[in-house]
């Protein structure tokens, strides 16, 4: 199995309103997010150029990320889903798994020291 990744960035605010009122993340705050998408493929399925997927094919993902999340309030962008890093990773995966069938994982970072990853178990 071959795996490629590409990292994207956006800035956004959110409120984790299902936390106790004393918790700092229960107040509106923002992050400079990093999103890493991982694509995997078998050696025999590489493109003629030798790619799992051409990185340029991911330009549409970058444009979607900018339009959907950059300088937005994630509580609104996610339509009522609690905008934790974990839920954000699942939501992004679900939005893109049909458009990018090679997608195997989405990683989200809110700070340089924290990451959440969604990697669904797939039938082989």
Coordinates of C-alpha atoms in Angstrom, one line a residue:
X1 CA 0.0 0.0 0.0
X2 CA 1.2 3.5 -0.9
X3 CA 0.2 6.5 1.1
X4 CA 0.4 10.2 0.3
X5 CA -0.7 13.2 2.4
X6 CA -1.2 16.9 1.9
X7 CA -1.6 19.6 4.5
X8 CA -4.0 22.5 4.3
X9 CA -4.7 25.5 6.7
X10 CA -7.5 27.7 7.7
X11 CA -8.4 30.0 10.6
X12 CA -11.8 29.8 12.2
X13 CA -13.7 30.3 15.5
X14 CA -15.9 28.0 17.4
X15 CA -17.7 27.4 20.7
X16 CA -17.8 23.9 22.3
X17 CA -21.1 24.5 23.9
X18 CA -21.6 21.1 25.3
X19 CA -18.8 21.8 27.9
X20 CA -19.4 23.1 31.4
X21 CA -19.6 26.9 31.4
X22 CA -16.3 27.2 33.4
X23 CA -14.4 25.4 30.7
X24 CA -12.4 27.9 28.5
X25 CA -13.4 26.2 25.3
X26 CA -17.1 26.8 26.2
X27 CA -16.4 30.5 25.2
X28 CA -16.0 31.6 21.7
X29 CA -12.4 31.3 20.6
X30 CA -10.4 30.6 17.4
X31 CA -7.6 28.4 16.1
X32 CA -5.3 28.3 13.1
X33 CA -6.2 24.8 12.0
X34 CA -4.1 22.4 10.0
X35 CA -5.9 19.7 8.1
X36 CA -4.0 16.7 6.6
X37 CA -5.7 14.4 4.2
X38 CA -4.3 11.0 3.6
X39 CA -4.8 9.0 0.4
X40 CA -3.8 5.4 -0.2
X41 CA -3.6 3.1 -3.1
X42 CA -2.2 -0.2 -4.2
X43 CA 0.9 -0.3 -6.3
X44 CA -0.9 -1.8 -9.2
X45 CA -3.5 1.0 -9.1
X46 CA -1.0 3.9 -9.6
X47 CA -1.8 6.3 -12.4
X48 CA 0.3 6.1 -15.6
X49 CA 2.5 8.9 -14.1
X50 CA 3.1 6.8 -11.0
X51 CA 0.7 8.6 -8.6
X52 CA -1.8 7.5 -6.0
X53 CA -3.5 10.8 -7.0
X54 CA -1.9 13.9 -8.6
X55 CA -1.6 16.5 -5.8
X56 CA -3.0 19.1 -8.3
X57 CA -6.2 17.1 -8.2
X58 CA -6.5 18.3 -4.6
X59 CA -6.9 22.0 -5.6
X60 CA -10.7 21.6 -5.4
X61 CA -10.3 20.4 -1.8
X62 CA -8.3 23.5 -1.0
X63 CA -10.8 25.8 -2.6
X64 CA -13.7 24.0 -0.7
X65 CA -11.8 24.3 2.6
X66 CA -11.3 28.0 2.1
X67 CA -14.9 28.7 1.1
X68 CA -16.4 26.4 3.8
X69 CA -14.1 27.1 6.8
X70 CA -11.6 30.0 6.4
X71 CA -12.5 32.9 8.7
X72 CA -15.8 31.4 9.5
X73 CA -17.6 30.3 12.7
X74 CA -17.5 26.5 12.7
X75 CA -20.7 26.1 14.7
X76 CA -22.5 27.6 11.7
X77 CA -20.4 25.9 9.0
X78 CA -21.1 22.4 10.4
X79 CA -24.8 23.0 10.8
X80 CA -25.2 22.2 14.4
X81 CA -22.6 19.5 14.9
X82 CA -20.3 20.2 17.8
X83 CA -17.2 21.5 16.2
X84 CA -14.6 19.5 18.1
X85 CA -11.5 18.5 16.1
X86 CA -12.8 14.9 16.2
X87 CA -16.2 15.8 14.7
X88 CA -14.6 18.1 12.2
X89 CA -12.3 15.2 10.9
X90 CA -15.3 12.9 10.5
X91 CA -17.4 15.6 8.8
X92 CA -14.7 16.4 6.3
X93 CA -14.1 12.7 5.6
X94 CA -17.8 12.1 5.0
X95 CA -18.0 15.2 2.7
X96 CA -15.1 14.0 0.5
X97 CA -14.9 10.2 0.6
X98 CA -17.0 9.8 -2.6
X99 CA -15.2 12.6 -4.5
X100 CA -11.8 11.2 -3.5
X101 CA -12.2 7.4 -3.2
X102 CA -8.5 7.0 -2.2
X103 CA -9.1 9.0 1.0
X104 CA -8.2 7.0 4.0
X105 CA -7.8 9.5 6.8
X106 CA -8.3 13.1 7.9
X107 CA -6.2 14.7 10.6
X108 CA -7.1 18.0 12.3
X109 CA -4.8 20.1 14.5
X110 CA -6.1 23.1 16.5
X111 CA -2.7 23.7 18.1
X112 CA 0.8 22.6 17.2
X113 CA 0.7 20.0 20.0
X114 CA -2.8 18.5 19.4
X115 CA -4.2 16.3 16.7
X116 CA -7.4 14.3 16.1
X117 CA -7.6 11.7 13.3
X118 CA -10.5 9.9 11.7
X119 CA -9.5 6.7 9.9
X120 CA -12.5 4.5 9.3
X121 CA -12.1 0.7 9.2
X122 CA -12.6 -0.4 5.6
X123 CA -13.5 -3.8 4.2
X124 CA -10.5 -5.2 2.4

